[in-house]
Coordinates of C-alpha atoms in Angstrom, one line a residue:
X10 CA 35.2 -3.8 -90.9
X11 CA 31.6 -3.1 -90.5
X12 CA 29.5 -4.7 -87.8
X13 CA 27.3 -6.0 -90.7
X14 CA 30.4 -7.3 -92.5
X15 CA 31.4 -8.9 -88.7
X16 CA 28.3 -10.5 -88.0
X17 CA 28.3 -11.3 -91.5
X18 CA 31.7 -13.3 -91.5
X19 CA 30.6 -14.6 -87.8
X20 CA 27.4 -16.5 -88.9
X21 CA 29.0 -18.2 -91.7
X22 CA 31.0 -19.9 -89.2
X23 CA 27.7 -21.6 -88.0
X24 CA 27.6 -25.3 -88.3
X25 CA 24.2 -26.3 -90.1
X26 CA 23.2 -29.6 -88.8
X27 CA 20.3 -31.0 -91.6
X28 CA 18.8 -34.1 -89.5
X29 CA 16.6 -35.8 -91.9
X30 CA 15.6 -38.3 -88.7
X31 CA 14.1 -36.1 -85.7
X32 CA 15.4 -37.7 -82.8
X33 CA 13.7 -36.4 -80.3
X34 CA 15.7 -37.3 -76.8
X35 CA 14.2 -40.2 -74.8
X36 CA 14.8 -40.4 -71.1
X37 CA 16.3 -43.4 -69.7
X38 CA 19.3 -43.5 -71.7
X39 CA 21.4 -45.2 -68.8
X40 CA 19.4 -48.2 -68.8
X41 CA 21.5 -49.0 -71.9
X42 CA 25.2 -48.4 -73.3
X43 CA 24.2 -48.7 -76.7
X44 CA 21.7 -45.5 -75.7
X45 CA 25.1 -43.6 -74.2
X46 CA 27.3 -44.1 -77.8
X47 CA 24.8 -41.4 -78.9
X48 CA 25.6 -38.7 -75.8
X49 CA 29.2 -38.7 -77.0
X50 CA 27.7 -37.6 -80.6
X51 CA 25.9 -35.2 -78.9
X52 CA 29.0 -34.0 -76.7
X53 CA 30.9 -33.6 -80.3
X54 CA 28.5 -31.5 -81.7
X55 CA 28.2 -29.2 -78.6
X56 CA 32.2 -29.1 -78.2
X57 CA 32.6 -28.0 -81.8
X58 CA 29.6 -25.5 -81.2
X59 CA 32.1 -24.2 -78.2
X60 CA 34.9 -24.0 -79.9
X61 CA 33.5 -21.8 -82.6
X62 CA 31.6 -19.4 -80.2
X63 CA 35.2 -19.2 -78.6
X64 CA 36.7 -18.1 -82.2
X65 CA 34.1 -15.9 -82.7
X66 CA 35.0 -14.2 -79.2
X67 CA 38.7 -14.4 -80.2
X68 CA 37.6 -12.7 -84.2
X69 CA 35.7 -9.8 -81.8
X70 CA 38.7 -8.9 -79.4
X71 CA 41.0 -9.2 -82.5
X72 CA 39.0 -6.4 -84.0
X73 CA 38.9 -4.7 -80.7
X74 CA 42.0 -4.5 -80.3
X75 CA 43.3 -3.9 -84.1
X76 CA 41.2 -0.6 -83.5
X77 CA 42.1 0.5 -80.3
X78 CA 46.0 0.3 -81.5
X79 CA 44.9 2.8 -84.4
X80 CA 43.1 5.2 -82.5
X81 CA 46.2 5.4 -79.5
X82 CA 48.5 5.6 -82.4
X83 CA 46.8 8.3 -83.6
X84 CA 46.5 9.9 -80.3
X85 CA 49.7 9.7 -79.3
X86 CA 50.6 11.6 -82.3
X87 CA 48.1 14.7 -82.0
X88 CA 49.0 14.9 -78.3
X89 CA 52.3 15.4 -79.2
X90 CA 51.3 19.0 -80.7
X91 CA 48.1 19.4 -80.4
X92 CA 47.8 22.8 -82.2
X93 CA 49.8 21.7 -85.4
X94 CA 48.0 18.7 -85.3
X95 CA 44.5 20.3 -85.5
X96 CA 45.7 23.0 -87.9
X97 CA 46.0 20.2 -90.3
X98 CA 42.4 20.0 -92.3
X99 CA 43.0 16.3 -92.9
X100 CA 43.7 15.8 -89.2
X101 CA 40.6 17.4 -88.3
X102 CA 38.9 15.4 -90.8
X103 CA 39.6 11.9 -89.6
X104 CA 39.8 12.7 -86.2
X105 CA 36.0 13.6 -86.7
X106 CA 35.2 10.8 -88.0
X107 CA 36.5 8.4 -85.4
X108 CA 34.6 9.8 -82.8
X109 CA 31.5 9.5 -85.4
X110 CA 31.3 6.9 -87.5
X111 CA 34.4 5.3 -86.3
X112 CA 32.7 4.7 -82.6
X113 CA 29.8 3.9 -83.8
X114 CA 31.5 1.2 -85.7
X115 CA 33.3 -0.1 -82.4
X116 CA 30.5 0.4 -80.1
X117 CA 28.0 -1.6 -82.4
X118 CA 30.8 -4.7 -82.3
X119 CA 31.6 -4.1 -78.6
X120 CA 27.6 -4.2 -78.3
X121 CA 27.3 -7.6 -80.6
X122 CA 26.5 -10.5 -78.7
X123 CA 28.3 -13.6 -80.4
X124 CA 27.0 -15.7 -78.0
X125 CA 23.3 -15.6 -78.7
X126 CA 23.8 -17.7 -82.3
X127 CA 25.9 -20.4 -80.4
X128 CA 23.3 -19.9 -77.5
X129 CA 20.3 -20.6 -80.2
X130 CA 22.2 -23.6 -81.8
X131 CA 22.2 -25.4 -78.8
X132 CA 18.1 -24.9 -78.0
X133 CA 17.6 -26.1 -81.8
X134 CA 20.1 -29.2 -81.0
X135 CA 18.0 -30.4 -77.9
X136 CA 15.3 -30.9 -80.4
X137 CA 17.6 -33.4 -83.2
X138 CA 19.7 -34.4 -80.8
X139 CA 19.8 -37.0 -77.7
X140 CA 20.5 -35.0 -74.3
X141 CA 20.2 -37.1 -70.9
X142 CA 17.5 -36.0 -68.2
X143 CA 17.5 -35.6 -65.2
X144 CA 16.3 -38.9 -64.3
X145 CA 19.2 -40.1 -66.8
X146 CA 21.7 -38.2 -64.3
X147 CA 19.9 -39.6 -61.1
X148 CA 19.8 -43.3 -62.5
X149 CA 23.6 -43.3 -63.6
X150 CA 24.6 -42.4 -59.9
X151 CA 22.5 -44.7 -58.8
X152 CA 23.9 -47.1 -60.5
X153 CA 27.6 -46.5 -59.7
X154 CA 26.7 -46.7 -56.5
X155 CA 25.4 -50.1 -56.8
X156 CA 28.5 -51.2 -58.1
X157 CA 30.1 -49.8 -55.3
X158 CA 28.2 -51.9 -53.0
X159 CA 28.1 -54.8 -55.2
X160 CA 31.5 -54.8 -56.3
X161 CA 32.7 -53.7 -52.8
X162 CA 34.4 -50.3 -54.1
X163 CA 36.7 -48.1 -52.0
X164 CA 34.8 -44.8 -52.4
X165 CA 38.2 -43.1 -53.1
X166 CA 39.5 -45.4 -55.7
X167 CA 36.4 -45.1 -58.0
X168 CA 36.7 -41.5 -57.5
X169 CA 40.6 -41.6 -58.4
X170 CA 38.9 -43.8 -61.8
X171 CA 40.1 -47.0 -60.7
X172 CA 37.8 -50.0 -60.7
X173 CA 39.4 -53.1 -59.1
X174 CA 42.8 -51.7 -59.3
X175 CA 42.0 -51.2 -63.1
X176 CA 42.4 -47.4 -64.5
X177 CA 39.8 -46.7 -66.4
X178 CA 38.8 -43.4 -66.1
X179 CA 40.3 -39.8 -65.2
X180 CA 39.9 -38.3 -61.6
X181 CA 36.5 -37.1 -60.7
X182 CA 36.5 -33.3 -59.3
X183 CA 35.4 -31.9 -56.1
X184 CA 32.6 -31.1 -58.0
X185 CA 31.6 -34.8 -59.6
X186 CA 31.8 -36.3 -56.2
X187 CA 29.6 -33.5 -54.6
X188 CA 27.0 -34.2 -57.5
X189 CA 27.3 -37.8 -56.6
X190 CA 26.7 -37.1 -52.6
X191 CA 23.3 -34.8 -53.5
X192 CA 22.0 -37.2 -56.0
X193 CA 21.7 -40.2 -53.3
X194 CA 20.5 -37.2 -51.2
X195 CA 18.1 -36.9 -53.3
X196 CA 17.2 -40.4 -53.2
X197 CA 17.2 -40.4 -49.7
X198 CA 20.5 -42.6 -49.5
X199 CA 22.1 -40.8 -46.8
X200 CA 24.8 -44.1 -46.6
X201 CA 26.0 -42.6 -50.2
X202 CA 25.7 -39.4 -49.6
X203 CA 27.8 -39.8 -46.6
X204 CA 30.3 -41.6 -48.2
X205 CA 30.4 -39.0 -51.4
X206 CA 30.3 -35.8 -49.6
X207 CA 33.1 -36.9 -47.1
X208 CA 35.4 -37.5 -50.7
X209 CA 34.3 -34.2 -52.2
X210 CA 35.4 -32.7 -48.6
X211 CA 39.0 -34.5 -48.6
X212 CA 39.3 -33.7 -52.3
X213 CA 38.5 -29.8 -51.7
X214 CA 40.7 -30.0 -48.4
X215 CA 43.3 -31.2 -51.0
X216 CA 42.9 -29.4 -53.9
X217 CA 44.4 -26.8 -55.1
X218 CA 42.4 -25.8 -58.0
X219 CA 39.7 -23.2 -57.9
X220 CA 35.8 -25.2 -57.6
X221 CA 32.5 -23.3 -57.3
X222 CA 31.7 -26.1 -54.8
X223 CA 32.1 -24.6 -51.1
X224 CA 32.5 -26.2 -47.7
X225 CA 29.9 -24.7 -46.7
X226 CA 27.9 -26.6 -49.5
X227 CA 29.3 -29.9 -48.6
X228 CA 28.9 -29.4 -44.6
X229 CA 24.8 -28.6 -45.3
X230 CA 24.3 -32.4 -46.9
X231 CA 27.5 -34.2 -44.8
X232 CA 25.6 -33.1 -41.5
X233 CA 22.2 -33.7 -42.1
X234 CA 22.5 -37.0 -43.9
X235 CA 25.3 -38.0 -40.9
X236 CA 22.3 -36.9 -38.7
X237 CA 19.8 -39.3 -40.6
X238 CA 22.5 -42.3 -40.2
X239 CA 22.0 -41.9 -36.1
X240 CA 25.0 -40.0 -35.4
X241 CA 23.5 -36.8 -33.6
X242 CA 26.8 -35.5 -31.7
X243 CA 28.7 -35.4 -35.2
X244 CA 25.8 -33.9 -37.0
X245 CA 25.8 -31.2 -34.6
X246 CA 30.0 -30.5 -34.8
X247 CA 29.3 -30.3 -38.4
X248 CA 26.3 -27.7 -38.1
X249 CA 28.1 -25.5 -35.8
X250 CA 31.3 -25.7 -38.5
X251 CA 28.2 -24.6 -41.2
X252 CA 27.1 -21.8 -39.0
X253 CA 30.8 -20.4 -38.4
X254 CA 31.0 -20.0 -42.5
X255 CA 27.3 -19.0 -43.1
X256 CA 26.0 -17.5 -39.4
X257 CA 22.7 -16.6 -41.3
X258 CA 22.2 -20.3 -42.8
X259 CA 18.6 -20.6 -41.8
X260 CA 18.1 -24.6 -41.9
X261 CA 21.6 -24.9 -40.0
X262 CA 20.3 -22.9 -37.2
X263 CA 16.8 -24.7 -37.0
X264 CA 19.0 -28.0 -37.2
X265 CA 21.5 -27.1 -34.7
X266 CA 18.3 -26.4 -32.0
X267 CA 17.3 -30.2 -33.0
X268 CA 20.1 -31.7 -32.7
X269 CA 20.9 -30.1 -29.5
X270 CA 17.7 -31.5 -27.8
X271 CA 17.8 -34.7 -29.2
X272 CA 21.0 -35.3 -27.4
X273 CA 20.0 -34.3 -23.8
X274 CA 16.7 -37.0 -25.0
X275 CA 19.8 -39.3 -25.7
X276 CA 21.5 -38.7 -22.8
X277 CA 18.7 -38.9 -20.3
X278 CA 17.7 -42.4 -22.4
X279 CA 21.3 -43.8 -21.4
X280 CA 20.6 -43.2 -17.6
X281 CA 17.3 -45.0 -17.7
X282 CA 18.7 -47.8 -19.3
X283 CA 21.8 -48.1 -18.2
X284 CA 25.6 -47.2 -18.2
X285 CA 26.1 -49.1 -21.6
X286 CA 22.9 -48.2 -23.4
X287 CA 23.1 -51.1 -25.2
X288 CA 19.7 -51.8 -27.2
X289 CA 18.9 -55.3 -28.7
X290 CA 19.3 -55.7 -32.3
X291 CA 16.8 -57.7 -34.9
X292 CA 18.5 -58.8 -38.0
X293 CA 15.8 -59.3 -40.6
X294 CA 17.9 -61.1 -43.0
X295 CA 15.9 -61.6 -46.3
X296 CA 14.4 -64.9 -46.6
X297 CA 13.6 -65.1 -50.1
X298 CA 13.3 -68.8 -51.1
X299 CA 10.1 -71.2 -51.3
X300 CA 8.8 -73.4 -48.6
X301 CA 8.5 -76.2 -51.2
X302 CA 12.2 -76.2 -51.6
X303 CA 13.3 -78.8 -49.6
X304 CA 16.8 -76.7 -49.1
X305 CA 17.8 -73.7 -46.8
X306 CA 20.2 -70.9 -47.4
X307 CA 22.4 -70.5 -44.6
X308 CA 23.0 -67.3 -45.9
X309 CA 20.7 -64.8 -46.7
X310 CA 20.1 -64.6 -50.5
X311 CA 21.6 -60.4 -51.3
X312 CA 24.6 -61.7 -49.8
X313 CA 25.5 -64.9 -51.7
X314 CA 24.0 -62.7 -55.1
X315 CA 26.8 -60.0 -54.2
X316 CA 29.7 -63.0 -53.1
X317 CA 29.2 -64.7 -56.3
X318 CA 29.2 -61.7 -58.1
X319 CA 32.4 -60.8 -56.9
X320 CA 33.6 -64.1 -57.7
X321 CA 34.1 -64.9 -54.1
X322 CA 32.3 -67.9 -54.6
X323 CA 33.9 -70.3 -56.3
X324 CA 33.2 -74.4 -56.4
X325 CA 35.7 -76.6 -54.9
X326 CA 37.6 -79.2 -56.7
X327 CA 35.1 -81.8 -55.8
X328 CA 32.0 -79.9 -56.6
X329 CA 33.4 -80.0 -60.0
X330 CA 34.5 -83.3 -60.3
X331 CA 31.4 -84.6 -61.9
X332 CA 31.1 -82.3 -64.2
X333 CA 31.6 -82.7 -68.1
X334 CA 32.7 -81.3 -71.2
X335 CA 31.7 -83.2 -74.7
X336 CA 30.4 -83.6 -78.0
X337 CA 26.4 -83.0 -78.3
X338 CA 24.0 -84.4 -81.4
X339 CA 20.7 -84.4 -78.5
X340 CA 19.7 -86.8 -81.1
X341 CA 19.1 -84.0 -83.8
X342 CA 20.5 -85.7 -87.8
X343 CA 21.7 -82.1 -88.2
X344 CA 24.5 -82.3 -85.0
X345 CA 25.4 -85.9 -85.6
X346 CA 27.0 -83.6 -88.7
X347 CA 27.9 -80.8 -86.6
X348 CA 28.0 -81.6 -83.2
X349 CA 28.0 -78.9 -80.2
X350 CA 30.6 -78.3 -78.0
X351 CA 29.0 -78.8 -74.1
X352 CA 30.2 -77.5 -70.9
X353 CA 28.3 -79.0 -67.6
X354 CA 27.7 -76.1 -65.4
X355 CA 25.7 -77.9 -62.7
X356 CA 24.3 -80.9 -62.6
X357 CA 21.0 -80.3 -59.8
X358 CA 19.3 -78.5 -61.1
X359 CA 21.1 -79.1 -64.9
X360 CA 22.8 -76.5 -66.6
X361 CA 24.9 -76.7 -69.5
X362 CA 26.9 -74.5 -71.7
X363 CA 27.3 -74.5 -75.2
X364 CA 30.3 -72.9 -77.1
X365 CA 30.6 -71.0 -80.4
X366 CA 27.0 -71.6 -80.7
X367 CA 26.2 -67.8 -82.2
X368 CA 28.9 -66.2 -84.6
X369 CA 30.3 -62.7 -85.1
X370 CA 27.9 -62.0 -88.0
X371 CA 25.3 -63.3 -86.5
X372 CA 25.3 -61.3 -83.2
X373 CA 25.9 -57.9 -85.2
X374 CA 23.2 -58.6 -87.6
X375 CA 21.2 -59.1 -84.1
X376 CA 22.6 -55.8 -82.6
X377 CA 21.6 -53.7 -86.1
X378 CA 18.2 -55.2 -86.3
X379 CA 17.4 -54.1 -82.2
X380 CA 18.9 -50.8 -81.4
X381 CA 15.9 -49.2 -83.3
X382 CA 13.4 -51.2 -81.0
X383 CA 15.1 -50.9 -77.9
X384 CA 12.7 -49.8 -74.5
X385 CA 13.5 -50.3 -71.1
X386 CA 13.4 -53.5 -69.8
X387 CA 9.7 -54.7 -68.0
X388 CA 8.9 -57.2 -65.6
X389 CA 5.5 -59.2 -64.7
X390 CA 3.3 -57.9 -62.2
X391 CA 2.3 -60.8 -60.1
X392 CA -1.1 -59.7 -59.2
X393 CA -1.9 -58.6 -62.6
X394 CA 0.2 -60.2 -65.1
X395 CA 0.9 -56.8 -67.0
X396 CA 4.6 -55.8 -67.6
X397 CA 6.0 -52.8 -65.9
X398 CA 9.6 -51.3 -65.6
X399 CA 11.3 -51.8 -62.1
X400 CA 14.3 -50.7 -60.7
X401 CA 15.9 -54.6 -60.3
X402 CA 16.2 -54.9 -63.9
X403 CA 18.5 -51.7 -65.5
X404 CA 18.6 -52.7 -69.0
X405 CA 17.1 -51.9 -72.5
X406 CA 15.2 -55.2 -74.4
X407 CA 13.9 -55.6 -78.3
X408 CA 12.4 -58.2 -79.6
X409 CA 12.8 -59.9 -82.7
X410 CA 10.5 -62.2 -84.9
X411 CA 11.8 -65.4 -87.3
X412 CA 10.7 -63.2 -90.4
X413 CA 12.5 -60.0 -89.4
X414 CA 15.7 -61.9 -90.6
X415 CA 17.2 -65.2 -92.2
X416 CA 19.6 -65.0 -89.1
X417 CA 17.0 -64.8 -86.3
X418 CA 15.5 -67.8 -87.8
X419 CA 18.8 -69.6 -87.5
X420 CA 18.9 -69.0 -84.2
X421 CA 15.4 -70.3 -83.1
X422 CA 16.2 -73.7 -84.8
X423 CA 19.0 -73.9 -83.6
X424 CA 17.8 -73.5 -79.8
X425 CA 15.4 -76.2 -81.2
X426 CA 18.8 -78.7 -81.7
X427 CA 20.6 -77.8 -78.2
X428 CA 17.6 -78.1 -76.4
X429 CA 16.1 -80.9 -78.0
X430 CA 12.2 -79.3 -77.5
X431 CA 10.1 -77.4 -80.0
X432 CA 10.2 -73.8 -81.0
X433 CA 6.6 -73.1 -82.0
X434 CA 5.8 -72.2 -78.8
X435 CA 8.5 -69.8 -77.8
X436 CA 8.4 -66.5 -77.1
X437 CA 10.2 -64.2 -80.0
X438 CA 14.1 -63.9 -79.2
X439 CA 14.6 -61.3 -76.9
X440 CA 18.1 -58.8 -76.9
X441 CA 18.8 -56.7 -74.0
X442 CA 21.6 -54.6 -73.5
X443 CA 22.6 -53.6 -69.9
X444 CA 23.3 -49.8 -69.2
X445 CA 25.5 -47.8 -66.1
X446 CA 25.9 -50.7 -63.8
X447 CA 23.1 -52.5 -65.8
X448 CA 21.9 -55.7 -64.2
X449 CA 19.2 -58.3 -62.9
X450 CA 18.2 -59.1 -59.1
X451 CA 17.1 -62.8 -58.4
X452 CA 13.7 -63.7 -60.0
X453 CA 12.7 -66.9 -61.5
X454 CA 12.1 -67.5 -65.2
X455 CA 9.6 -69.5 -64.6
X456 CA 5.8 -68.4 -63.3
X457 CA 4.6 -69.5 -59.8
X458 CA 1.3 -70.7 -58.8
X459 CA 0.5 -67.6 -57.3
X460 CA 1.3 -66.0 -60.5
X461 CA -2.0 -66.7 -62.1
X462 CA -2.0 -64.6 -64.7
X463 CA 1.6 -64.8 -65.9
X464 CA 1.5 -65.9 -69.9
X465 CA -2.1 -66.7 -69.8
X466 CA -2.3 -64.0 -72.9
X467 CA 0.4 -66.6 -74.6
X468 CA -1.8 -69.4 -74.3
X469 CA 1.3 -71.5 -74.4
X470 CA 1.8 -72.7 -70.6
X471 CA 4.5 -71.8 -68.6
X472 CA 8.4 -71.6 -69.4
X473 CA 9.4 -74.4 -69.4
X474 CA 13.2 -73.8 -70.5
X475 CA 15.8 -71.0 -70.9
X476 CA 18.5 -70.4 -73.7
X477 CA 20.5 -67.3 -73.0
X478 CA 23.2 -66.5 -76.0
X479 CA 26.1 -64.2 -74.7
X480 CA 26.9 -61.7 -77.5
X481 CA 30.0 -60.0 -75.6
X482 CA 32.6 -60.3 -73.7
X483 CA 32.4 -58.3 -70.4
X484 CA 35.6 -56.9 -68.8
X485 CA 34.0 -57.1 -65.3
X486 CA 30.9 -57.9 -63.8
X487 CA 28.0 -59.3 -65.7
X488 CA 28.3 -63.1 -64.2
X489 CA 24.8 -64.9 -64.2
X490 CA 24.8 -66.6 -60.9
X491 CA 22.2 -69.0 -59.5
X492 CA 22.4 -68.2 -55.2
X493 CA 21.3 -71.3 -54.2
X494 CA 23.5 -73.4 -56.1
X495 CA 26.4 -71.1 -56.0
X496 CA 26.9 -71.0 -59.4
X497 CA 28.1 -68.3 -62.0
X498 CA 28.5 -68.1 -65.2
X499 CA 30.6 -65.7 -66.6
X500 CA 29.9 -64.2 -70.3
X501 CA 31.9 -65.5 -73.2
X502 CA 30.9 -64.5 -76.5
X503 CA 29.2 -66.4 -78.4
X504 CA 28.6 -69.2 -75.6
X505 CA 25.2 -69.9 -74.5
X506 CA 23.6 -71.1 -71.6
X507 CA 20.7 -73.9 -71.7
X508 CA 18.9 -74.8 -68.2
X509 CA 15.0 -76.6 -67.8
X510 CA 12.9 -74.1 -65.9
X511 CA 10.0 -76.9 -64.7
X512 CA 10.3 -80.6 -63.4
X513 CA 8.8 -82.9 -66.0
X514 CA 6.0 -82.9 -63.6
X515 CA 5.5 -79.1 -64.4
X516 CA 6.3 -77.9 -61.2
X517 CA 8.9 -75.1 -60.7
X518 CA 12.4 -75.6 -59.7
X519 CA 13.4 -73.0 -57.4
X520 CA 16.7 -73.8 -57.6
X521 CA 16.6 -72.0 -60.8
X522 CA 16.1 -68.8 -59.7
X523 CA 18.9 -66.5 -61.0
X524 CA 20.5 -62.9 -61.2
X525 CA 22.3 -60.8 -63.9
X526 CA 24.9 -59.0 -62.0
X527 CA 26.1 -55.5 -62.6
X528 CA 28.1 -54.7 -65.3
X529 CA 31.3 -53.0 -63.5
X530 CA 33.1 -52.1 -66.9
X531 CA 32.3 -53.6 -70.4
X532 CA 29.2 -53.5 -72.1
X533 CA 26.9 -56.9 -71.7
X534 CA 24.7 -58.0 -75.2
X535 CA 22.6 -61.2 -74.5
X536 CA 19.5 -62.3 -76.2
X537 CA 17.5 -65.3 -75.1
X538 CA 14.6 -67.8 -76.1
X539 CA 12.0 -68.7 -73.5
X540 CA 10.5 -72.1 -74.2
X541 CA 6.8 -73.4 -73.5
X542 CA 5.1 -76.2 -72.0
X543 CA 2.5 -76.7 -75.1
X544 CA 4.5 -78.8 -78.0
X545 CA 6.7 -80.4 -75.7
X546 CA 4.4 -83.3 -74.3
X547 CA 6.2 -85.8 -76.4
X548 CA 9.2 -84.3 -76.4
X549 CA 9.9 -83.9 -72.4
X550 CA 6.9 -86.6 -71.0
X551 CA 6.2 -86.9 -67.8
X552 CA 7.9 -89.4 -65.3
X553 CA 5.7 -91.6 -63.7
X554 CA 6.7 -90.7 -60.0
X555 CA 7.0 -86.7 -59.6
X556 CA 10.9 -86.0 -59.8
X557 CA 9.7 -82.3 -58.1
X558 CA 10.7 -82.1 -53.8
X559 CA 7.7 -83.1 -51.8
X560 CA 5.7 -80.0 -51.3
X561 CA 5.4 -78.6 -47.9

């Protein structure tokens, strides 16, 4: 075989990808699962481009090695008598040309790189197809280890792919775990990367397969970042370990000299201040809600966010008691035909649920129309009223208009029936989809007074209500839960939730103010309908007393 013929025979094994839709790849593709569906295409492509370059090799060594049994055969032979052997004018012939145009052959094979056309395919797919970044890497850690916290994970079950005592996943490497410890290094999460790099160090003690991870590598980010969480004297152990396996490490030895001196500071602080050196502790516990809220948390507000999102929360017998479940027409002639089925959720401030309110077809014709318009998720600024992307919201949102389908029309009027207030005014029906640990922190739907310039480019007033339709079902995670009620409501495809953001008065509830919570496993759909004050005047009048708390 000729090298021409080789390559030849090599190159038609090239998969040609024709992408008639240049995709070029977006960052951010964590804030969304329906953005990660597309990294497995991409993973297919590349493993199929692996295997081939690894056929190729195969193809080249077969050859290799097809020609290297010829020529020892041959060898063998004319070492076995030389002289007749060369005497032979055929003999010399051939034996000629393999050390000719035989080598040249071989050697032009040997010299072939297969690997560059595999090598090329990939550059050329980074430009059709959708590769994470590195931010995508750094936000997918980021959130796991949110859930971790949220979720209250044991470091080495999630790394053993267990998730509440639920297998999901296979074992994570020394290697995955040490990725994990240097991204929240990175972040400057030194709790995390604590917590990671002590796994990836019991899992390399452990294991028994080769890893180009070292314990020298782990030991550089374990002692530093154990340094950073206050404990010097470890910090130090840790160093000198380092500076047994490297002697030469340069940091370790500048640390080690820090370290050294920051415990005879210690140590002469302890004598000053006594045997104990016990220091007084502030607990700044976030206060987060309004002084015109007549109520108090007695817990701060993260913590009842995390408990209820846990489910360790949960109402007692006679919290529910008053609650109901019935049959809802909201005075509309259309549900006195087809009344809804409603589920009390709370009753101050009041929140309802409505079942099999959005049907199958409906929430895929939903899905179809937004995964083209999906971006990252945005938030208000207070001060200026313009939307921005922020780290408490991990999720990716579209938004769809009445004519964009007969289906997203549906929807609006019947938001109009269960809420018993006019559509005109709403905002366009938003769909989100929540990413890697994809979730919500406590914020109000709701503008404040402070928040001057929150919907003034609406024109419409403030929100005055909330529909949110849930189009999953979420294995774990994803409750909405209201802190200062202690309530959560847990997705159930096609169910949606209905509560009134403003007294009649027009004055905010606070008790309102809600969270998304991660999504541990699952993938969470929702799309919602924000309602406005204008158009409702008749519809929800005002009371003639306030029914708002007195204002501080």
């Amino acid at each position: 075989m000729m090298v021409s013929q080789f390559t030849k025979s090599l190159r038609g094994t090239i998969i040609v990808f024709l992408v008639l839709l240049i995709n070029v790849a977006r960052p951010e593709v964590f804030t969304a699962l329906v953005e990660m569906e597309e990294l497995l295409e991409t993973e297919a492509v590349l493993i199929t481009n692996l295997e081939e370059y690894i056929r190729a090799q195969e193809e080249k060594l077969q050859f290799l090695k097809k020609k290297a049994a010829e020529y020892q055969s041959e060898h063998n032979e004319a070492a076995a008598d030389i002289a007749g052997y060369l005497t032979n004018p055929i003999n010399a012939f051939l034996l000629t040309k393999r050390l000719t145009t035989d080598w040249k052959e071989v050697e032009n094979v040997m010299l072939f790189d297969v690997g560059s056309i595999y090598l090329e395919n990939v550059t050329n797919y980074r430009n059709v197809l959708k590769f994470p970044t590195d931010e995508d890497l750094n936000g997918a850690a980021v959130a796991l280890m949110r859930l971790q916290d949220t979720y209250k994970l044991d470091t080495a079950s999630v790394a053993r792919g267990e998730l509440n005592g639920i297998q999901y996943a296979t074992e994570m490497s020394v290697g995955d775990c040490f990725e994990l410890g240097r991204q929240s290094y990175i972040n400057g999460d030194f709790y995390h990367t604590v917590l990671w790099m002590r796994e990836a160090m019991d899992r390399l003690l452990r294991s028994e397969n080769g890893t180009t991870t070292t314990k020298a590598d782990i030991l550089e980010y374990l002692a530093f970042s154990t340094y950073k969480q206050g404990n010097v004297d470890s910090a130090l152990t840790m160093t000198n370990e380092l500076l047994e396996l490297k002697p030469d490490h340069e940091r370790a030895i500048g640390n080690k000299q820090y370290y050294e001196k920051e415990l005879a500071l210690q140590k002469m602080d302890r004598k000053l201040r006594g045997d104990d050196g016990s220091k007084d502790l502030d607990m700044d516990f976030e206060q987060v809600r309004s002084v015109s809220d007549p109520s108090k948390f007695d817990l701060p507000e993260r913590r009842l966010y995390e408990m209820l999102c846990r489910g360790d929360i949960k109402p007692s017998p006679l919290e529910l008691a008053p609650l109901r479940c019935r049959y809802a027409t909201n005075n509309s002639p259309f549900l006195k035909i087809a009344p809804l089925k409603l589920e009390e959720a709370s009753l101050t401030p009041y929140i309802v649920i409505y079942h099999d309110v959005m049907s199958d077809e409906e929430i895929e014709v939903v899905k179809k129309l937004s995964k083209p318009r999906f971006r990252r998720a945005t938030v208000q600024n207070q001060k200026t009223g313009e939307l921005e992307i922020a780290h408490y919201r991990i999720s990716k949102s579209a938004w769809l208009k009445d004519e964009d389908h007969e289906f997203v029309k549906r929807i609006g009027r019947r938001v109009a029936d269960m809420s018993g207030l006019s559509v005109e005014t709403a905002e366009e029906l938003q769909v989100v989809n929540y990413g890697i640990g994809g979730h919500y922190e406590p914020h109000f739907d709701f503008a404040r007074k402070e928040e001057t310039n929150a919907f003034k480019s609406l024109g419409t007033g403030n929100r005055i209500a909330t529909v949110l339709f849930y189009m999953s079902d979420v294995s774990q995670g994803g409750a909405t839960v209201f802190p200062s009620i202690r309530t959560a409501l847990w997705p159930k495809k096609g169910t949606a939730a209905f509560w009134f953001n403003l007294f009649t008065s027009g004055e905010g509830d606070y008790q309102t103010r809600h969270a998304a919570c991660p999504v541990l496993a699952g993938t969470k759909w929702v799309c919602n309908k924000w309602l406005h004050e204008r158009g409702q005047e008749f519809l929800r009048p005002c009371k003639l007393q306030p029914d708002h708390p007195p204002m501080c």
